[in-house]
Coordinates of C-alpha atoms (C1' of nucleotides) in Angstrom, one line a residue:
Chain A
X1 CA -27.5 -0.3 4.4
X2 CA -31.3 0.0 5.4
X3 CA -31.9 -3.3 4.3
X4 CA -33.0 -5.5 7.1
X5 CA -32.8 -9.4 6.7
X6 CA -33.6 -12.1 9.0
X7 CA -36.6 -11.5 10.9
X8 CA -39.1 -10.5 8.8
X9 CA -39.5 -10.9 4.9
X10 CA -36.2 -11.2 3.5
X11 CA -35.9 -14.9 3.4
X12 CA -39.8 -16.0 4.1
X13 CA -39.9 -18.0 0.9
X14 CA -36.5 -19.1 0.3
X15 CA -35.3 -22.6 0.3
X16 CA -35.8 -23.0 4.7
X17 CA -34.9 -26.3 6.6
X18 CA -31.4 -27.2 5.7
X19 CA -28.2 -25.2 5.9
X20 CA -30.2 -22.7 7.2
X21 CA -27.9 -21.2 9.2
X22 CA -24.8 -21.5 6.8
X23 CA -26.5 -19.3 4.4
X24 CA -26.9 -16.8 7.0
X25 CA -23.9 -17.0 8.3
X26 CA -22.6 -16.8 4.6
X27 CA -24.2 -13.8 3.3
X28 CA -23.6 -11.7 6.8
X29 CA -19.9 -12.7 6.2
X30 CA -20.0 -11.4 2.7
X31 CA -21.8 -8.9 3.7
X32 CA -19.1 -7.3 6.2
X33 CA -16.3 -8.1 4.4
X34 CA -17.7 -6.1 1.3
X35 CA -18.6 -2.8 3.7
X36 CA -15.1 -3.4 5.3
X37 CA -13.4 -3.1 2.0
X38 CA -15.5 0.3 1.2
X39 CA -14.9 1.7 4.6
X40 CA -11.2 0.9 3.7
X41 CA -11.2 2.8 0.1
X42 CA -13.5 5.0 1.7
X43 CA -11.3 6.4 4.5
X44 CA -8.0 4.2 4.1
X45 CA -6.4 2.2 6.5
X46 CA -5.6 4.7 8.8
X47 CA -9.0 5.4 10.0
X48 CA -10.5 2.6 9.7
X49 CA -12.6 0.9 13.1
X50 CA -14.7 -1.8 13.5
X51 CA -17.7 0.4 14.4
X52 CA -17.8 2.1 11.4
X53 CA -17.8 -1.4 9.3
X54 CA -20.4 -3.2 11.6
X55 CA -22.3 0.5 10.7
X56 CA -21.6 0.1 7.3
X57 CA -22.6 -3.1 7.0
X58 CA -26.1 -2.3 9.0
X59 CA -25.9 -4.8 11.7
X60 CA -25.0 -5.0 15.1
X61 CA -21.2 -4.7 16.5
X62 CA -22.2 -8.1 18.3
X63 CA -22.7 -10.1 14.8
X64 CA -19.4 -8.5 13.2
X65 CA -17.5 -10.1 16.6
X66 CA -19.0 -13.4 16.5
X67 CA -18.2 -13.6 12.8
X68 CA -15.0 -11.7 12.5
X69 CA -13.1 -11.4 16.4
X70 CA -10.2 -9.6 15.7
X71 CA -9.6 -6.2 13.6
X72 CA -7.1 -8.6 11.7
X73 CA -10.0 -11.2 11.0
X74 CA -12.0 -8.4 9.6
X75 CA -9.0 -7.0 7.3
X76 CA -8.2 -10.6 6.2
X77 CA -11.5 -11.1 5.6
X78 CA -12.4 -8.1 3.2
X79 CA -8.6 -9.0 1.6
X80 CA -10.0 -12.7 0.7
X81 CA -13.0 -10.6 -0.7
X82 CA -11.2 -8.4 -3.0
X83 CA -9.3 -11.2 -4.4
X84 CA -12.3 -13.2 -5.3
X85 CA -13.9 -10.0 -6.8
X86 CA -10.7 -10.1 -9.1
X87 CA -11.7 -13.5 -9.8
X88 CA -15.1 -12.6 -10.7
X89 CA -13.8 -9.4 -13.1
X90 CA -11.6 -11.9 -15.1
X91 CA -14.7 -14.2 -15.2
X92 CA -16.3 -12.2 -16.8
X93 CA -14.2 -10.3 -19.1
X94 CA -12.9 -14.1 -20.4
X95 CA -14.3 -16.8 -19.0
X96 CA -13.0 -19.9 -19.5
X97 CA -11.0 -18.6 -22.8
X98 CA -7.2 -20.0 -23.0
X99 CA -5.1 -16.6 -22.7
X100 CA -3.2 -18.4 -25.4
X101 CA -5.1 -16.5 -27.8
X102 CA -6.0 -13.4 -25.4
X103 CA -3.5 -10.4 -27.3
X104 CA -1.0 -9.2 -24.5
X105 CA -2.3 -6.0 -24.7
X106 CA -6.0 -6.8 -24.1
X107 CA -5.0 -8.3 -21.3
X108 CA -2.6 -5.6 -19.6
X109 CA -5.5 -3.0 -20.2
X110 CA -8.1 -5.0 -18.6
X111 CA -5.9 -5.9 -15.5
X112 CA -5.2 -2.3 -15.4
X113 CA -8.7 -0.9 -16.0
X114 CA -10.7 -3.4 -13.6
X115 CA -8.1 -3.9 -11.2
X116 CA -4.9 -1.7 -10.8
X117 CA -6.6 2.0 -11.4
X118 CA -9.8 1.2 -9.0
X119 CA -9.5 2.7 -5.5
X120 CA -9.8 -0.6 -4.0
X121 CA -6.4 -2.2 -5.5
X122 CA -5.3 1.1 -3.4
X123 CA -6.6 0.0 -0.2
X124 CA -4.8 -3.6 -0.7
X125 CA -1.4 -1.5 -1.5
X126 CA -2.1 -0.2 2.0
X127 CA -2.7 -3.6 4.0
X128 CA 0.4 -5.0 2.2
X129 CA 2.6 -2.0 3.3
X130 CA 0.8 -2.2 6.9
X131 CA 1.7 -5.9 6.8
X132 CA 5.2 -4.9 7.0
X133 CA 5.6 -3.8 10.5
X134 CA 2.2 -6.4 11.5
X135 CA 3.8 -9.7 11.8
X136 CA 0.6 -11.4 11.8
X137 CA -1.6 -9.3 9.2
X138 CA 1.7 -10.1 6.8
X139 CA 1.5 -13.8 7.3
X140 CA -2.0 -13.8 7.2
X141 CA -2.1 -11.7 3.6
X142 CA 0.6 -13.7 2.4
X143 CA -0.9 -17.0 3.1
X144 CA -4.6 -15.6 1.1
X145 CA -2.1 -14.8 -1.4
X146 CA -0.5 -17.8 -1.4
X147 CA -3.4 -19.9 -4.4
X148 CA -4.4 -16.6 -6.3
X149 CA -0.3 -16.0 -7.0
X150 CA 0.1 -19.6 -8.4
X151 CA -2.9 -19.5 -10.0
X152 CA -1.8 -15.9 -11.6
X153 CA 1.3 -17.5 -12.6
X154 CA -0.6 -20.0 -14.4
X155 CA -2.6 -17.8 -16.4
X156 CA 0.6 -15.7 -17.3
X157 CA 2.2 -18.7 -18.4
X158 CA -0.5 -19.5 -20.9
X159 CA -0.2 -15.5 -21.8
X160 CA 3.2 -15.2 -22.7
X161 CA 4.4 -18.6 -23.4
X162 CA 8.1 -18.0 -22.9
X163 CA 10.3 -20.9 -23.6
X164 CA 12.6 -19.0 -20.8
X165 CA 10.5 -19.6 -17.9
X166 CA 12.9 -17.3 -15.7
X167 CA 12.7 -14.8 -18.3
X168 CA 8.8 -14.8 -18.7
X169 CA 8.6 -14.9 -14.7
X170 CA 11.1 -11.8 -14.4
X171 CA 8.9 -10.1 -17.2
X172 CA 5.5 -10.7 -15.1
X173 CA 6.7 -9.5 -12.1
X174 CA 8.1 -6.5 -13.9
X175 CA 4.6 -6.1 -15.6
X176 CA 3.3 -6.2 -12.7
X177 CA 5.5 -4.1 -10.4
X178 CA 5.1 -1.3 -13.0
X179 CA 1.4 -1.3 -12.4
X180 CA 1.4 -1.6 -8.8
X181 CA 3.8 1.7 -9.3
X182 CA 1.2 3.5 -11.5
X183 CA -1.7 2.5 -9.0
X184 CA 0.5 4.9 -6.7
X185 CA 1.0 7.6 -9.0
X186 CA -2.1 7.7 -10.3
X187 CA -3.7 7.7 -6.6
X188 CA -1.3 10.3 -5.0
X189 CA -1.4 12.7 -8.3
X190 CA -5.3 13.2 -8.7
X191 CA -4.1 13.6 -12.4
X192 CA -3.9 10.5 -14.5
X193 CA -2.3 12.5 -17.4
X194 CA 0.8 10.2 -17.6
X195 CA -0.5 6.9 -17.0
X196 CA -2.4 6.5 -20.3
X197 CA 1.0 7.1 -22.1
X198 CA 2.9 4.8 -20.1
X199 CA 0.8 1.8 -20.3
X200 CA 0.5 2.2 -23.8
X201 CA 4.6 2.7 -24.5
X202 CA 4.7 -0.7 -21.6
X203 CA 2.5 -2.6 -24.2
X204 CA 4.8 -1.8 -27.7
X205 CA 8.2 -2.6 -25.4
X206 CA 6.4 -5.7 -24.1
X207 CA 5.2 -6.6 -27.8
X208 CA 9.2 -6.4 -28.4
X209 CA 10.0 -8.2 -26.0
X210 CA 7.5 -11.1 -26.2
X211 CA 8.8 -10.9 -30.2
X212 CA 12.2 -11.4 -29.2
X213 CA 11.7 -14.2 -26.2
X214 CA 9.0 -15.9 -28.4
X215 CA 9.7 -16.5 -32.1
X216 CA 6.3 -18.1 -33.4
X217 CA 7.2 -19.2 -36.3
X218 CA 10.1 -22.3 -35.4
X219 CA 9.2 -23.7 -32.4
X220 CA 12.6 -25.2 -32.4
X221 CA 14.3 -21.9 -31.6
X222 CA 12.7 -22.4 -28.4
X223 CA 15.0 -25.4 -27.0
X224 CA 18.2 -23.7 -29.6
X225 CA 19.1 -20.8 -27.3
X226 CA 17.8 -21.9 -23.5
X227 CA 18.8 -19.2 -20.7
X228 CA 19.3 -16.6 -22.8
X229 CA 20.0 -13.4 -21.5
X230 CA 16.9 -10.5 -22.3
X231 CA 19.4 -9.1 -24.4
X232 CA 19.7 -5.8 -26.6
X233 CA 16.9 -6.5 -29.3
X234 CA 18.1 -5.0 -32.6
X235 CA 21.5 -5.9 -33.8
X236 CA 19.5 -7.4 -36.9
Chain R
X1 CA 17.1 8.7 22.7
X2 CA 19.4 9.5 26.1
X3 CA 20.8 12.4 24.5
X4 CA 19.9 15.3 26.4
X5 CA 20.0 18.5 24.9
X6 CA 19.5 22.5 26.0
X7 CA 19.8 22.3 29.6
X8 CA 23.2 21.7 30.8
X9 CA 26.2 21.4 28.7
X10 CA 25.4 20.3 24.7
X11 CA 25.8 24.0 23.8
X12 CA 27.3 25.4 26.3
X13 CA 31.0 26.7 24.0
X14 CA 29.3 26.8 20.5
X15 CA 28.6 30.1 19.4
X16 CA 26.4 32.6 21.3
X17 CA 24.4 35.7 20.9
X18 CA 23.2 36.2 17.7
X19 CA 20.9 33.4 16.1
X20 CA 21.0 31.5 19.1
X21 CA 17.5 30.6 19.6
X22 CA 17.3 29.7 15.6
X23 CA 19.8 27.6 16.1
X24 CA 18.0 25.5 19.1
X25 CA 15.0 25.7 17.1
X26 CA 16.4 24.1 13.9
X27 CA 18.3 21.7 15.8
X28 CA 15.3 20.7 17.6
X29 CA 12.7 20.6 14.5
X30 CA 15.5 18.5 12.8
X31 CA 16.2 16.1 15.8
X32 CA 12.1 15.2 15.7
X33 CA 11.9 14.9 11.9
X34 CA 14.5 12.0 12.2
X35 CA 13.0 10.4 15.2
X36 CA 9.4 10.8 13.7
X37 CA 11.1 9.1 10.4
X38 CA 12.4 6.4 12.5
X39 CA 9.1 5.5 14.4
X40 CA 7.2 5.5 10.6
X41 CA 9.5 3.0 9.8
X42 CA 9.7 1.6 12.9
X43 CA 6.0 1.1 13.8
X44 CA 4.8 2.1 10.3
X45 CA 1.7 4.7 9.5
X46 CA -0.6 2.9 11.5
X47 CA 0.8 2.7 14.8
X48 CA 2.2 6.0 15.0
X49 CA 1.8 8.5 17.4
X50 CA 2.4 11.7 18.6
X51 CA 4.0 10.6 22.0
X52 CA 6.0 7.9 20.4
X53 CA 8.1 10.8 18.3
X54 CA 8.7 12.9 21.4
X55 CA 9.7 10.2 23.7
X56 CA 11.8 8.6 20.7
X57 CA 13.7 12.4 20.3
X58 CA 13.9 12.4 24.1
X59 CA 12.0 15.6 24.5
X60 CA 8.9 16.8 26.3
X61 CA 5.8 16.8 24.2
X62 CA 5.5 19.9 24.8
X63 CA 8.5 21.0 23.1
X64 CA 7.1 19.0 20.5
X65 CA 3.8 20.7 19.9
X66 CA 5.9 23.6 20.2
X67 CA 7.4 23.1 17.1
X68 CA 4.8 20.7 15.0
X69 CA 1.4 21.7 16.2
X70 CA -0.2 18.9 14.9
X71 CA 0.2 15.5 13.4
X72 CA 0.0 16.3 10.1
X73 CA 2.7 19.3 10.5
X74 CA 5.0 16.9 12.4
X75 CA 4.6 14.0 9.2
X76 CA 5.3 16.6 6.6
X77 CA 8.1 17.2 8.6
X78 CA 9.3 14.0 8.4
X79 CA 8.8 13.9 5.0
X80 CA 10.6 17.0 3.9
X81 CA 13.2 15.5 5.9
X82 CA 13.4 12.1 4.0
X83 CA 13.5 14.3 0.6
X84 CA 16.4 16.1 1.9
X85 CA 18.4 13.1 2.6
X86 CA 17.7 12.1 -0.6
X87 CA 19.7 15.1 -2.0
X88 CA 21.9 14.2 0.4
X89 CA 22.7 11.0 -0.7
X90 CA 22.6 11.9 -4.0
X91 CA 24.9 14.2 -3.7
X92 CA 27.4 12.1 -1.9
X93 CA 27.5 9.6 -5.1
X94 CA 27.7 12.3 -7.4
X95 CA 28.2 15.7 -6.1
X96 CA 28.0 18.1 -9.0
X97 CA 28.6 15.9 -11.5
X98 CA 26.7 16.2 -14.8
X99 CA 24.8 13.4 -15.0
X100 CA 25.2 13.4 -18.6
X101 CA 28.3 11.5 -18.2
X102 CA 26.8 9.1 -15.6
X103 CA 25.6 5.7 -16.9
X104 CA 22.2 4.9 -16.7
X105 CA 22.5 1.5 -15.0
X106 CA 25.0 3.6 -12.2
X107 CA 22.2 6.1 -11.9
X108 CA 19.3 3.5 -11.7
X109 CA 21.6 1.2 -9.2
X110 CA 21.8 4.0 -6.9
X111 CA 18.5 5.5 -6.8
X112 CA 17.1 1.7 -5.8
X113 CA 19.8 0.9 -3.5
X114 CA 20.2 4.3 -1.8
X115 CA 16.5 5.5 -2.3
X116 CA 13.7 2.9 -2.9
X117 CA 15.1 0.2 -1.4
X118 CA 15.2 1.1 2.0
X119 CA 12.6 1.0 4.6
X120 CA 12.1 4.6 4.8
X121 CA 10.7 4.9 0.7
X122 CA 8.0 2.1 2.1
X123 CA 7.3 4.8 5.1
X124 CA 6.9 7.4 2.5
X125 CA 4.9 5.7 0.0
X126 CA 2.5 4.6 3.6
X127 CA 2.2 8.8 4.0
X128 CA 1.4 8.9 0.1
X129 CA -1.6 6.3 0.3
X130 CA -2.8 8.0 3.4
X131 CA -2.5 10.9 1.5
X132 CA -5.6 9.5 -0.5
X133 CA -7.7 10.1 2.3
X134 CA -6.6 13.0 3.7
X135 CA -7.2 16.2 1.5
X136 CA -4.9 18.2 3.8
X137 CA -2.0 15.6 4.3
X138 CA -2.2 15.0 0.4
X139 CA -2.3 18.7 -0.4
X140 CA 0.9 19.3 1.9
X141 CA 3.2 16.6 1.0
X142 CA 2.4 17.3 -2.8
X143 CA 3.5 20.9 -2.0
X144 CA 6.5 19.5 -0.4
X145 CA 7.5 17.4 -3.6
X146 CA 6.9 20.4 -5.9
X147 CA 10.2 21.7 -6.4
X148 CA 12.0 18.4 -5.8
X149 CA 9.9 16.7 -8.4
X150 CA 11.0 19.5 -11.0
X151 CA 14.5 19.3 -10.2
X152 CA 14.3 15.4 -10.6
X153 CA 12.9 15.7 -13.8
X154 CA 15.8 18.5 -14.7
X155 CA 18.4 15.6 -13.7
X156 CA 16.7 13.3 -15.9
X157 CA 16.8 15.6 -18.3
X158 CA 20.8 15.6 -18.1
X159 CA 20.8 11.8 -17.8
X160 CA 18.6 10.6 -20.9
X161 CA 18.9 13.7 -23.3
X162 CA 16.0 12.2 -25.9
X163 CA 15.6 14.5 -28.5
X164 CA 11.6 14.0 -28.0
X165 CA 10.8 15.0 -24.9
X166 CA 7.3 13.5 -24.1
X167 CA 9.0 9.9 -24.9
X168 CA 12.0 10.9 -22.1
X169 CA 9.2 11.8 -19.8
X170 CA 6.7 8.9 -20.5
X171 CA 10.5 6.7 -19.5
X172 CA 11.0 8.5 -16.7
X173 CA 7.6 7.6 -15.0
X174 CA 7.8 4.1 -16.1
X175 CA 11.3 3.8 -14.4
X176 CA 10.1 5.7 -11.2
X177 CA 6.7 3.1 -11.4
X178 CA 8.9 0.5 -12.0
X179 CA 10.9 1.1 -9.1
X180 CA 8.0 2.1 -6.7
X181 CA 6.0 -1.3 -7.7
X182 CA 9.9 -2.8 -6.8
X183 CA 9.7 -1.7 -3.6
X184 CA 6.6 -2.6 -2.1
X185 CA 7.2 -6.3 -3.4
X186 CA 10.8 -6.5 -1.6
X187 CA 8.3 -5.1 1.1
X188 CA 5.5 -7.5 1.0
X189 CA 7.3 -10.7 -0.1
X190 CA 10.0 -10.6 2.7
X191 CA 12.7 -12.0 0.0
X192 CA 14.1 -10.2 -2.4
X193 CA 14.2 -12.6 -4.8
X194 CA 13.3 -11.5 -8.0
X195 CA 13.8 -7.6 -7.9
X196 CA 17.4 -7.6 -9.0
X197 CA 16.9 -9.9 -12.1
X198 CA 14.6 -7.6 -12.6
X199 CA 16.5 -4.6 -11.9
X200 CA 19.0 -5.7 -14.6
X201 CA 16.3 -6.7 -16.8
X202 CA 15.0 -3.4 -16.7
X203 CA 18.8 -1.7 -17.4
X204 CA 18.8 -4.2 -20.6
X205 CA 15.5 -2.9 -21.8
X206 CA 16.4 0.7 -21.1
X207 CA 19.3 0.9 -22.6
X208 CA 17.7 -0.7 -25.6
X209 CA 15.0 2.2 -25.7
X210 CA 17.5 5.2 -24.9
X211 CA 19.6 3.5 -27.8
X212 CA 16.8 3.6 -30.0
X213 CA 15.6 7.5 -28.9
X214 CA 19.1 9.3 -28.6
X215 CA 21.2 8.1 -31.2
X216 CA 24.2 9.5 -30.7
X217 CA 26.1 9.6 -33.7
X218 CA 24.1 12.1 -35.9
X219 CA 22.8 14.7 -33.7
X220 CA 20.1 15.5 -37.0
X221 CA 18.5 12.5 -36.6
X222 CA 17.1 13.8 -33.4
X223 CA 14.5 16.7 -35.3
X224 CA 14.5 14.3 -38.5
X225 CA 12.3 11.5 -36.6
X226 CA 10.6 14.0 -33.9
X227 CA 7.4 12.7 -32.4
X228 CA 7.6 9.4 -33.2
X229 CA 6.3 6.6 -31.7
X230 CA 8.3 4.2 -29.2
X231 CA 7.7 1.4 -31.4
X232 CA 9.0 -2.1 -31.9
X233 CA 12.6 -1.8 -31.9
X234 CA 14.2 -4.9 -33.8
X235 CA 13.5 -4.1 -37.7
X236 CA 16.6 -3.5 -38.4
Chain J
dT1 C1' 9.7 43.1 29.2
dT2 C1' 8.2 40.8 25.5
dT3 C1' 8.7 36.9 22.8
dT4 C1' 10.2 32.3 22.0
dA5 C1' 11.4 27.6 23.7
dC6 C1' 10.3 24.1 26.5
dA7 C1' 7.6 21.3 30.3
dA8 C1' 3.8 18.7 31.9
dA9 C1' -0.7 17.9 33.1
dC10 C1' -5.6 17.8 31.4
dA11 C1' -10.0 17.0 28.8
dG12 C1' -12.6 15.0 25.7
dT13 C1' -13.0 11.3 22.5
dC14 C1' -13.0 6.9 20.8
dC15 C1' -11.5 2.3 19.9
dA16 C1' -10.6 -2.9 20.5
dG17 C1' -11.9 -6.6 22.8
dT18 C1' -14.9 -8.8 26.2
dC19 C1' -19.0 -10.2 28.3
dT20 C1' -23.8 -11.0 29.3
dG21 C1' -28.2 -11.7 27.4
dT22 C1' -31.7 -12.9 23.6
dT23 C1' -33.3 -15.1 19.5
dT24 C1' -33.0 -18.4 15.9
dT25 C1' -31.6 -22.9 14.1
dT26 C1' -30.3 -27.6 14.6
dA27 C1' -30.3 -32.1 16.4
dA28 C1' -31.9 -35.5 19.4
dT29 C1' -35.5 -37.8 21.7
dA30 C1' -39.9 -39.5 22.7
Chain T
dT1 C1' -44.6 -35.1 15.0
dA2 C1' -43.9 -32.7 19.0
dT3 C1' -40.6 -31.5 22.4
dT4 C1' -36.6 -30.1 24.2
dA5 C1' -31.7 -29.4 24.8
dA6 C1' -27.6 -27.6 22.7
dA7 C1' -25.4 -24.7 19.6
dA8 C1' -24.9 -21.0 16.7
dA9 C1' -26.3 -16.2 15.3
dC10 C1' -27.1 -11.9 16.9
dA11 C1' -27.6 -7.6 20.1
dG12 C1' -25.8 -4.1 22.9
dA13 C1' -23.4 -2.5 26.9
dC14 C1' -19.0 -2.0 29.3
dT15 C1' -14.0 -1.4 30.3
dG16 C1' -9.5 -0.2 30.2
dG17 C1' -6.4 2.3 27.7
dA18 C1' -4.5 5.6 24.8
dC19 C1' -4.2 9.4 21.6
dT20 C1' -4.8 14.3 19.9
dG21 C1' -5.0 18.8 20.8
dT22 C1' -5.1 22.4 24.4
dT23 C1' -3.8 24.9 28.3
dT24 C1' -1.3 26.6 32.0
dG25 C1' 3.2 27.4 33.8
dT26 C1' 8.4 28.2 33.7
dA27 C1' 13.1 29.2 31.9
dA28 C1' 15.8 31.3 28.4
dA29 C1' 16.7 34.6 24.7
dA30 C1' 15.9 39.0 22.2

DNA sequence: TTTTACAAACAGTCCAGTCTGTTTTTAATA
DNA sequence: TATTAAAAACAGACTGGACTGTTTGTAAAA
């Protein structure tokens, strides 16, 4: 905010002479697309301007232009950012570890607790739903999307390990629907009373259902019943 | 939108005298609640404005301001509005009907393809994330859900009949989730692909769980077990 | 005649995008 | 290495437009 950088001190020592000027232009990139995204949780979508993120971001309306032209630049832009920050969560939470051996419910609670509650998977929620009457925001947010989804995919596969691939895909997305849905509740009702609950009851029906989908011990059931249905679970 | 109304001859035989001006007045508050619903969906949150709603209603601003002083008073409006054509629909589908004799999958059918499947949910759940930001918009449209919420959860109520009731509630927020998460993807991701495998998926599962919580058969079992967790269901 | 319903113009604010000008970096040349 | 031309980074003002809320004025109802 009051930290200046350029002229005077801030990057006196640091490695000058080459790429100079793609550092710069790297770190005041970063640097607007990270106060975009808190103006946006700060104030929402709604009132959001450019002004108040070139202010946030302590430089001059001239250097957001030249870096970011369009109000659309500037949302994709702090988008991109959020999405890398997921990256960077999940880094750090497990590293390189194969999810293979990550417990379901680990990893449900720690998408929900560093991505899905914070007030910043709020403010995406609101540039998707914006992106549905702005043509070109959509396509934009779609096409960021596009990598992160298939890479999310990938992950979920080594997760759940579904012989049913169309089974274990209908389950993600409904894992994941469900705590886009929460995000909501738990933004619009101050109150997270319910939440807590509901995740937790999510996880012991998905342990069922990855039990059912998933029997460890013969790997041959996999290929015996292909395609079928997610069907009633007891029936012993 | 070329409807003209109150000068010449739109009410020129129905009733006069007493109520008369209520009558233009409720006619008139309801004719720009639709039109401001239309231009949400329309044009979304963003992009909506005052002038837009009157000109789409085809009447002065100033009968406008008349009747919704301000922004916020003319989106609540819009929003109570929406709510009220939910109970409308609702009660085209079932009228009185207990919903105790309605099947869950017939209930959970309609409320997505009557309810949060349309354009107009995505419109409300845009007010609901501005709501986030904006103590007094937030404040009013929770007001406005109050009673509808209860009587939702009263309906549920008739349609699950758990003997526990936390575990009914916990289901009915995970469906309602569910189905809010539902709606924004079919939003983002223009095709709706997945969301009615996973519609059906989620009857499957749901109808395992109410099996599970309400059996039916011996009506002791429901204070024999009470409190109990929702826990894996196969077991046998 | 007093209130309500409607009409239309107005005032103040503020935003997005553009444009002109200045500084820093890079690359080329001598 | 020193010099210089070009390009990129940054700064800040300007414009045209549009929106919200207000206000003044008129017709209809109570």
């Amino acid at each position: 905010m009051d930290r200046t950088l350029g002229s005077n001190e801030a990057d006196a020592a640091p490695e000058a002479g080459a790429g100079k000027q793609a550092r710069r232009s790297a770190t005041m990139r970063r640097r607007l697309c990270e106060a975009a995204l808190d103006v946006l949780c700060e104030v929402g979508f709604q009132s959001l301007t450019t002004p108040m993120i070139a202010a946030r971001a302590g430089v001059s309306r001239g250097a957001q232009t030249h870096h970011f032209a369009t109000k659309t630049d500037m949302l994709v832009g702090a988008f991109e950012h959020l999405l890398q920050s997921w990256d960077e969560a999940r880094h750090a939470a497990f590293g390189g570890r194969n999810l293979g051996e990550v417990p379901f419910e680990d990893y449900l609670r720690f998408v929900w607790r560093e991505i899905f509650s914070k007030p910043s998977y709020v403010a995406a929620l609101e540039l998707m739903l914006a992106a549905r009457v702005d043509r070109e925001l959509g396509d934009r947010l779609r096409h960021a999307l596009d990598s992160p989804a298939s890479q999310r995919n990938l992950r979920w596969r080594q997760l759940l390990r579904f012989p049913d691939v169309r089974k274990e895909e209908q389950f993600q997305y409904m894992t994941l629907c469900l705590l886009r849905g929460m995000a909501i509740h738990a933004s619009f009702n101050r109150s997270d009373d319910v939440n807590e609950a509901v995740l937790e009851a999510w996880i012991e029906l998905a342990e069922t259902v990855i039990a059912v989908e998933r029997p460890e011990r013969s790997v041959a059931a996999a290929t015996e019943r292909p395609r079928r249905k997610m069907r009633r679970v007891p029936g012993a």
